[in-house]
mmCIF file of C-alpha atoms in Angstrom:
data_model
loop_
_atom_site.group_PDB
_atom_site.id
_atom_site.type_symbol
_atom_site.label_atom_id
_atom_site.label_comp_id
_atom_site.label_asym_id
_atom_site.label_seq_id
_atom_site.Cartn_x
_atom_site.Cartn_y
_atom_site.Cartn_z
ATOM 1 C CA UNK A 1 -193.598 82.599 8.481
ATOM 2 C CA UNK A 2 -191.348 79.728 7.050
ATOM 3 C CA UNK A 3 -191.939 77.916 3.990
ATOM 4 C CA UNK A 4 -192.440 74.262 4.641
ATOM 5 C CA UNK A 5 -190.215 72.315 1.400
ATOM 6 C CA UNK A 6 -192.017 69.164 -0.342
ATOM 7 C CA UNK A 7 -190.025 66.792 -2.038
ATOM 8 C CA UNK A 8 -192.388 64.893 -5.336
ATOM 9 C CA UNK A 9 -192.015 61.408 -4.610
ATOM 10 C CA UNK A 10 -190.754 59.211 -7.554
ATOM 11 C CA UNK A 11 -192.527 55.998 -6.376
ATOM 12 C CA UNK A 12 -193.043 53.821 -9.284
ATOM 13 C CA UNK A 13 -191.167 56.020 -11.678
ATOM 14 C CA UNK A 14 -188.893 54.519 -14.044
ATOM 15 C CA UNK A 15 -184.915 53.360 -12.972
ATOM 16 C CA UNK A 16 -182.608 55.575 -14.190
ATOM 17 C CA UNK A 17 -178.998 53.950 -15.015
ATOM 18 C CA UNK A 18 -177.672 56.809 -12.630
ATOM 19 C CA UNK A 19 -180.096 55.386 -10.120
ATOM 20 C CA UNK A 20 -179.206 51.620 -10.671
ATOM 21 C CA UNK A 21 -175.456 52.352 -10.424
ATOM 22 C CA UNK A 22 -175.847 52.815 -6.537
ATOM 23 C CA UNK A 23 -178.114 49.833 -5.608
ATOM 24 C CA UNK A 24 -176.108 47.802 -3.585
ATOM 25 C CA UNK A 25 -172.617 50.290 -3.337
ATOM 26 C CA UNK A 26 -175.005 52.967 -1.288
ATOM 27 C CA UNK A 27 -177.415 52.046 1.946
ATOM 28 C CA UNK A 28 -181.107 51.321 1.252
ATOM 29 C CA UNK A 29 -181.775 54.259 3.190
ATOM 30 C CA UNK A 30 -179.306 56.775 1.918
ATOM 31 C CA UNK A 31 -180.312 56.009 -1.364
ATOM 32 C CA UNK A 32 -184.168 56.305 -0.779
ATOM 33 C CA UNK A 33 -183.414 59.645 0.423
ATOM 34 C CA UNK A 34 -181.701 60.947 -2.668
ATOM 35 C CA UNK A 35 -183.857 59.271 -4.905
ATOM 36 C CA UNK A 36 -186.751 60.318 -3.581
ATOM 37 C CA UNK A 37 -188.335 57.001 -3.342
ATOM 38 C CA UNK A 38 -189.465 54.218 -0.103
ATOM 39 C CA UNK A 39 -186.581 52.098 1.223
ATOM 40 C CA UNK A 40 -189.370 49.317 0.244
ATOM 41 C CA UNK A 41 -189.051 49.601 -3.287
ATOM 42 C CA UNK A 42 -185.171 49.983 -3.633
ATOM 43 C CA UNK A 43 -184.884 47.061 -1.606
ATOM 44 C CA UNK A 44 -187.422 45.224 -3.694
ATOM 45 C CA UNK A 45 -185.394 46.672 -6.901
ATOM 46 C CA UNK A 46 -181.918 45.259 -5.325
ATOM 47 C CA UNK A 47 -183.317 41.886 -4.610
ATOM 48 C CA UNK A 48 -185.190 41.585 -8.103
ATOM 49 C CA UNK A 49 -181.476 42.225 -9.551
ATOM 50 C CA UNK A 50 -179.830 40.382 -6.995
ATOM 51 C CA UNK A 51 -177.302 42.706 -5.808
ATOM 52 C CA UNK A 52 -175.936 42.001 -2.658
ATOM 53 C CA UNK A 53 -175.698 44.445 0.317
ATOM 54 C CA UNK A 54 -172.355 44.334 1.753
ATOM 55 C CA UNK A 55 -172.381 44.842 5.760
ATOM 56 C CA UNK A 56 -169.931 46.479 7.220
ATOM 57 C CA UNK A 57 -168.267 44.285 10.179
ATOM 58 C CA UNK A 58 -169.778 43.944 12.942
ATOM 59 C CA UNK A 59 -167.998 46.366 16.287
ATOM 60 C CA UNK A 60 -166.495 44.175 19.352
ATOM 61 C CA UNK A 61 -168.041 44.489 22.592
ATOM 62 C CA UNK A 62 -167.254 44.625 25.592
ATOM 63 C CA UNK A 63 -168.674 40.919 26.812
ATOM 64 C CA UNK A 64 -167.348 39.546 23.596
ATOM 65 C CA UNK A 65 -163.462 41.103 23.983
ATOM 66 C CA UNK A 66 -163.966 39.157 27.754
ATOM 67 C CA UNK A 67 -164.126 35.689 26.415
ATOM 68 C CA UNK A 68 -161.172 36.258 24.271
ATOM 69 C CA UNK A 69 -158.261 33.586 25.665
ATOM 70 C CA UNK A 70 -160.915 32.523 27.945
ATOM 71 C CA UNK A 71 -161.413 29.583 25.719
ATOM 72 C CA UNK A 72 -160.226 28.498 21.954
ATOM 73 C CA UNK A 73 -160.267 30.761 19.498
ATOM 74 C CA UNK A 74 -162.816 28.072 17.697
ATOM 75 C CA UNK A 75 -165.231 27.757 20.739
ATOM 76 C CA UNK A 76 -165.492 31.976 20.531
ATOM 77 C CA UNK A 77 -165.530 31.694 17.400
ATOM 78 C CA UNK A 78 -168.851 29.366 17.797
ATOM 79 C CA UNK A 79 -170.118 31.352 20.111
ATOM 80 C CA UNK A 80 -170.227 34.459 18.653
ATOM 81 C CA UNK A 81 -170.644 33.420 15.294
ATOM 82 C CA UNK A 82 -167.873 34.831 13.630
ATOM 83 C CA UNK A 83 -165.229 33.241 11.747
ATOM 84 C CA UNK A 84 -162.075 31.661 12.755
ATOM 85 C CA UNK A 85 -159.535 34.204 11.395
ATOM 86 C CA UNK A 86 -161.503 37.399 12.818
ATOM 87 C CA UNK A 87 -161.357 36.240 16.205
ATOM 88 C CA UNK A 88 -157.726 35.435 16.281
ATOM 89 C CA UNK A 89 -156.449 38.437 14.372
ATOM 90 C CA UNK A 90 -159.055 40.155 17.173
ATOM 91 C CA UNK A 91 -157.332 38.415 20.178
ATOM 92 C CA UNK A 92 -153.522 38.941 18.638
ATOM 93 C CA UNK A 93 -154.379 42.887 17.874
ATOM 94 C CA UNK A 94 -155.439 42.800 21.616
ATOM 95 C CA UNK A 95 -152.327 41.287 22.749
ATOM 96 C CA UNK A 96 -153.881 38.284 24.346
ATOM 97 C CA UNK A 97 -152.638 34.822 25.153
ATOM 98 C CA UNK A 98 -154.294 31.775 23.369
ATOM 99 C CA UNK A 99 -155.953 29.482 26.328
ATOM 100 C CA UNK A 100 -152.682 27.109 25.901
ATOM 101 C CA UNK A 101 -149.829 28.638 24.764
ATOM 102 C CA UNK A 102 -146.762 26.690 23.429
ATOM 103 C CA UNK A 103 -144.313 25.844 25.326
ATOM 104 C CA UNK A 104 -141.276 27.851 25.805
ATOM 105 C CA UNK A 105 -138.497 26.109 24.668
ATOM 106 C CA UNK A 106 -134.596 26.819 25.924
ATOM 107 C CA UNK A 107 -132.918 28.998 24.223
ATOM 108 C CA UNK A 108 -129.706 28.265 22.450
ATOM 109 C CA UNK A 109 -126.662 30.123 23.313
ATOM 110 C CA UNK A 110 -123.346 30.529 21.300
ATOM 111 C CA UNK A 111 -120.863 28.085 23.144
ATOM 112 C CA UNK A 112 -124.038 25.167 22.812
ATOM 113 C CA UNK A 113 -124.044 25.718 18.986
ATOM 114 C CA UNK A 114 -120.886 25.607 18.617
ATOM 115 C CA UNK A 115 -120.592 22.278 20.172
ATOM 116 C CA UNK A 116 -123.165 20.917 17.276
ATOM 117 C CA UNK A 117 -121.551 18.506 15.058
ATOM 118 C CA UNK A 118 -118.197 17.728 17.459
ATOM 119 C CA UNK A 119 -119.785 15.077 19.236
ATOM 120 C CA UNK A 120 -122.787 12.488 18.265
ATOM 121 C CA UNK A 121 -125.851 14.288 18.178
ATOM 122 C CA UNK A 122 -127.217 11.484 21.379
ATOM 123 C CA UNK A 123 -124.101 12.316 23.083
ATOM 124 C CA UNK A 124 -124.554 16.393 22.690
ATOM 125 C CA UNK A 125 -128.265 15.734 23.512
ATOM 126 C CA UNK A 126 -127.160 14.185 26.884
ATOM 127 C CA UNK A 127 -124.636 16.502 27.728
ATOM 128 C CA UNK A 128 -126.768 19.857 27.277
ATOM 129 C CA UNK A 129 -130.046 17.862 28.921
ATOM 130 C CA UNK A 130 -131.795 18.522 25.578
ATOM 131 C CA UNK A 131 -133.552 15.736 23.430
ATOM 132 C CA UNK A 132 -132.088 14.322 20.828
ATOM 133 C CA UNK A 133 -134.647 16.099 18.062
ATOM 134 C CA UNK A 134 -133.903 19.003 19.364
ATOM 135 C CA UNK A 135 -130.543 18.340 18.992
ATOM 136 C CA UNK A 136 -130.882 17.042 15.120
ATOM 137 C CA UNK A 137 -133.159 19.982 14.590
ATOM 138 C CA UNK A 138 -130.340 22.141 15.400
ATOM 139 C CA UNK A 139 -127.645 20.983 13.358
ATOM 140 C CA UNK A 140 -129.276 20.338 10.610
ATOM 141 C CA UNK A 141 -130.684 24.107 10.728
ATOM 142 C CA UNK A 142 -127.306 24.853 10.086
ATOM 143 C CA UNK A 143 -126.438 22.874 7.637
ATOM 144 C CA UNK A 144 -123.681 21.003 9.562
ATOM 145 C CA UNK A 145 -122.749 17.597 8.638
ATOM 146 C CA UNK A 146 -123.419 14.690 11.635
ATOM 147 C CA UNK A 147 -120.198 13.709 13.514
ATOM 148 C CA UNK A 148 -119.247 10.211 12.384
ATOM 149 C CA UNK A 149 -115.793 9.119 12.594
ATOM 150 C CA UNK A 150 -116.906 5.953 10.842
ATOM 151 C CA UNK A 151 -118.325 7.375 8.408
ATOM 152 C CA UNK A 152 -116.818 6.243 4.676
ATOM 153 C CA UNK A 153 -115.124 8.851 2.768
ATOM 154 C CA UNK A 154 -115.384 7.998 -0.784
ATOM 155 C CA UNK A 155 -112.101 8.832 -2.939
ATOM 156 C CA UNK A 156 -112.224 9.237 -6.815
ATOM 157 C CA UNK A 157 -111.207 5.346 -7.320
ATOM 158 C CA UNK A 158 -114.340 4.496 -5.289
ATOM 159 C CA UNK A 159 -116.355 6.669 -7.122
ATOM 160 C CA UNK A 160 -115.312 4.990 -10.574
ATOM 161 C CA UNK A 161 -116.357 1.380 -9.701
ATOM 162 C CA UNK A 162 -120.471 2.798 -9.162
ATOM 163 C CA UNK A 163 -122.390 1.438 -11.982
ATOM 164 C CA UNK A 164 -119.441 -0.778 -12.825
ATOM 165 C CA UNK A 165 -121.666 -3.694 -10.737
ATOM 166 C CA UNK A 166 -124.951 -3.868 -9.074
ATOM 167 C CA UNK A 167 -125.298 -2.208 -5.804
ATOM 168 C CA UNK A 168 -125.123 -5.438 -3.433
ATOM 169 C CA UNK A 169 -122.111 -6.385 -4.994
ATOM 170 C CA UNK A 170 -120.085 -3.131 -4.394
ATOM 171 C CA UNK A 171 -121.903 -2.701 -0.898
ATOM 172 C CA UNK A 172 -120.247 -6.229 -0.402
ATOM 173 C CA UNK A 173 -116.635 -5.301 -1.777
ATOM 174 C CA UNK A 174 -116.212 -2.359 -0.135
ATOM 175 C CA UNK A 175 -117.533 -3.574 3.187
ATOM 176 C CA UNK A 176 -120.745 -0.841 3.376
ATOM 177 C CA UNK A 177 -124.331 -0.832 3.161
ATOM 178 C CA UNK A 178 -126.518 -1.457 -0.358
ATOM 179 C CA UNK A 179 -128.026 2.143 0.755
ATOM 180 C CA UNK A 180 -124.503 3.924 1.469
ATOM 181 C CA UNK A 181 -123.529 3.067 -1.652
ATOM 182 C CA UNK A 182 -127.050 3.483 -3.752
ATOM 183 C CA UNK A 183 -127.319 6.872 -2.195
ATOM 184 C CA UNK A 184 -123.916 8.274 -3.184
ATOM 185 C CA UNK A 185 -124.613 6.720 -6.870
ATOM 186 C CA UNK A 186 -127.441 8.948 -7.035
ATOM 187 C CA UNK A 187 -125.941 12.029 -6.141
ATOM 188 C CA UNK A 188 -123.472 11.718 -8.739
ATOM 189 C CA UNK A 189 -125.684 11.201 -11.240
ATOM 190 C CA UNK A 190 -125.096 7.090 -12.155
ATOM 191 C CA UNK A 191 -126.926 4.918 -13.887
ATOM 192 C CA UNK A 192 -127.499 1.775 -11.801
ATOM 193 C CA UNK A 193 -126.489 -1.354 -13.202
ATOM 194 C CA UNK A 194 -129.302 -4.647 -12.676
ATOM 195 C CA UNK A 195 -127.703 -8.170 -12.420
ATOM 196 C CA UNK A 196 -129.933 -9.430 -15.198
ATOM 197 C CA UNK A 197 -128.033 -7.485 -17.520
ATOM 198 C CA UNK A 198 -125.314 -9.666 -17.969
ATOM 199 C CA UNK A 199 -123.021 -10.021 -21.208
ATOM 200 C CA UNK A 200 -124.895 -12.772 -22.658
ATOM 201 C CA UNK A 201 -122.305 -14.199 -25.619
ATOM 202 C CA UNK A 202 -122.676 -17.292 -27.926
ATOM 203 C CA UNK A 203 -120.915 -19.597 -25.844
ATOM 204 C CA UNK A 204 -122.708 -18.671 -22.830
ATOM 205 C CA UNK A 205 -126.171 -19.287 -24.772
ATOM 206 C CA UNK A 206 -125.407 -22.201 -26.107
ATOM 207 C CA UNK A 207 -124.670 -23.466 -22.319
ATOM 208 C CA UNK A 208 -128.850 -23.024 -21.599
ATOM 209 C CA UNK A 209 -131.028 -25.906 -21.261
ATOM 210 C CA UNK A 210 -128.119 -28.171 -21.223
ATOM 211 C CA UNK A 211 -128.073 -28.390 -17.285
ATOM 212 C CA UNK A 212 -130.494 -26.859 -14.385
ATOM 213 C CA UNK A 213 -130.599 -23.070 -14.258
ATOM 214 C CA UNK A 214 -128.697 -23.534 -11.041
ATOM 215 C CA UNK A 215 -126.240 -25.180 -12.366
ATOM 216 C CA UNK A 216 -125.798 -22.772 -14.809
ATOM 217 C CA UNK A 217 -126.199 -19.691 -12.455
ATOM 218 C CA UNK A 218 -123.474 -20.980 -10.110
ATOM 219 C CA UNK A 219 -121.164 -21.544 -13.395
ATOM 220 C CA UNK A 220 -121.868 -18.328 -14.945
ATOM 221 C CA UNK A 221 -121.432 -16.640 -11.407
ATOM 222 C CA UNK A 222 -124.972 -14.660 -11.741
ATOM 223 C CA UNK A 223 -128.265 -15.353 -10.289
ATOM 224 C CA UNK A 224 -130.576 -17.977 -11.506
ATOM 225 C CA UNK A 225 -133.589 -15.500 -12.490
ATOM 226 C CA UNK A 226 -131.013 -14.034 -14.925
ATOM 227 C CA UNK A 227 -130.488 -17.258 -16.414
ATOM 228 C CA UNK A 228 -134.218 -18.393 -16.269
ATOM 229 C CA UNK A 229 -135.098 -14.804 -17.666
ATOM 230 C CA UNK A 230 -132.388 -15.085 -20.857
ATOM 231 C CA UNK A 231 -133.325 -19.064 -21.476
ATOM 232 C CA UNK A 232 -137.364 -18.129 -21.524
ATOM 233 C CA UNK A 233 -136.636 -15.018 -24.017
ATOM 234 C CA UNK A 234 -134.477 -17.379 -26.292
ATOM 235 C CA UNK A 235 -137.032 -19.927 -26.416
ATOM 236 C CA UNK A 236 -135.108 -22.786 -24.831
ATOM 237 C CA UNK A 237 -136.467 -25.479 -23.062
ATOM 238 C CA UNK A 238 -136.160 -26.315 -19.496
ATOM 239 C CA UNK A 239 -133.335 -28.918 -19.037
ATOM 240 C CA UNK A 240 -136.202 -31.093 -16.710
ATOM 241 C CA UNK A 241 -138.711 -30.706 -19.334
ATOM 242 C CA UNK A 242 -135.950 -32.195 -21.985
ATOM 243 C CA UNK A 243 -134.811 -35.082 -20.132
ATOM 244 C CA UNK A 244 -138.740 -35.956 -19.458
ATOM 245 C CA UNK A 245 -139.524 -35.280 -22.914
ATOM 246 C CA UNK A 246 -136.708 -37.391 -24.268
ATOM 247 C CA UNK A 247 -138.104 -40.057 -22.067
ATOM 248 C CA UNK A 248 -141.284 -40.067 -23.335
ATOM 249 C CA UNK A 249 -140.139 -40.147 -26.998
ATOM 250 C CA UNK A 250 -138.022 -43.205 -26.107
ATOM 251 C CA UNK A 251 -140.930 -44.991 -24.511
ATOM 252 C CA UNK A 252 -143.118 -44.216 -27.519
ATOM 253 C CA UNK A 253 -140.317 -45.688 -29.773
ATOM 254 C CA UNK A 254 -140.169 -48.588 -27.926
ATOM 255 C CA UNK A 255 -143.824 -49.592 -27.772
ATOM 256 C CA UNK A 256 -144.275 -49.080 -31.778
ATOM 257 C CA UNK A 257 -141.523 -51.184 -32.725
ATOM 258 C CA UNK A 258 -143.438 -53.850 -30.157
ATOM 259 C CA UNK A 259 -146.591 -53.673 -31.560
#
């Protein structure tokens, strides 16, 4: 004759800490069982707290693994209402294809990049049938400069004159571009030098207002905002405005001494 075991049920008995410690890191079920209470009440108990159940993922199937590289990753994705990431690291575990896979590209080969940077990269583009990014992409992958030959090379005596004069200027004198020579004064670190900067002395100041900015720009051998610029911060008159004014003061002399 066997002895049937009865467990005392605990329903409605008071948490324990021991007991609250597991809701949510042990299943509703596995815990009732230990407990000794319903799976009602420690899921009533979790939710009260608001602990949060973790679920374990969810297994493949078989129907599901079939419309992997079928379509998109983000049309499985939508259709079996999982997340972006799980269904490609899913179809990449599985060794399958996306639905459009890149393009294979050629391969390079040792005598094609050696060729990069002895010929324009056009030229090498042509002559290999590749495209001229690809080309570009190439070279400058490794680090090799772009073939040139008219390319300036800039000596120590060029270098000394950058800053010495605005940027046009130089460009001008030394027969390049404003960028060529605005992009090797920032790699060396100069200061760039503005054409309303000029040396403004006495005798030069004196020489505002006393003809037309343009005048005065073409004698000075700057441009006339410079010389607009310096005669508006010293307060002088415009050489127009003078010769109007003094015209007005005349004709003002004239008809008091009439009347």
């Amino acid at each position: 004759m066997t002895k049937s075991i009865t467990t005392k049920s605990r329903r409605g008995a008071p948490w324990t800490t021991a007991e609250l410690k597991h809701l949510g890191k042990t299943p509703d079920s596995v815990l009732a069982r230990r407990t000794s209470r319903t799976i009602k009440e420690i899921v009533a108990e979790r939710e009260r707290r608001r602990i949060r159940l973790p679920t374990p993922p969810r297994r493949w199937t078989a129907r599901e693994i079939r419309l992997l590289g079928r379509f998109n990753d983000r049309e499985v994705a939508r259709r079996l209402r999982r997340s972006y990431e799980i269904v490609r690291r899913q179809r990449i575990n599985m060794h399958i294809p996306p639905l459009r896979p890149l393009p294979k590209g050629k391969l390079w080969i040792r005598p094609e990049d050696r060729l990069l940077g002895t010929m324009p990269d056009a030229k090498l583009a042509r002559r290999l049938g590749r495209s001229f990014v690809a080309v570009q992409a190439r070279r400058i992958l490794f680090k090799l400069p772009k073939f040139d030959p008219k390319l300036h090379q800039w000596t120590p005596k060029d270098e000394t004159l950058l800053g010495t004069m605005t940027d046009g200027k130089l460009a001008a004198q030394m027969g390049l571009s404003r960028l060529a020579v605005a992009h090797r004064r920032r790699r060396l670190g100069v200061p760039i030098c503005f054409a309303h900067r000029l040396p403004w002395t006495p005798k030069m100041d004196a020489l505002l207002g006393t003809a037309s900015d343009t005048a005065i720009a073409a004698r000075l051998g700057c441009c006339v905002a410079t010389v607009c610029i310096r005669r508006q911060k010293l307060g002088t008159p415009n050489f127009y405005w003078q010769r109007r004014a003094g015209r007005q003061r005349k004709l003002w002399n004239k008809k008091k001494a009439t009347a």
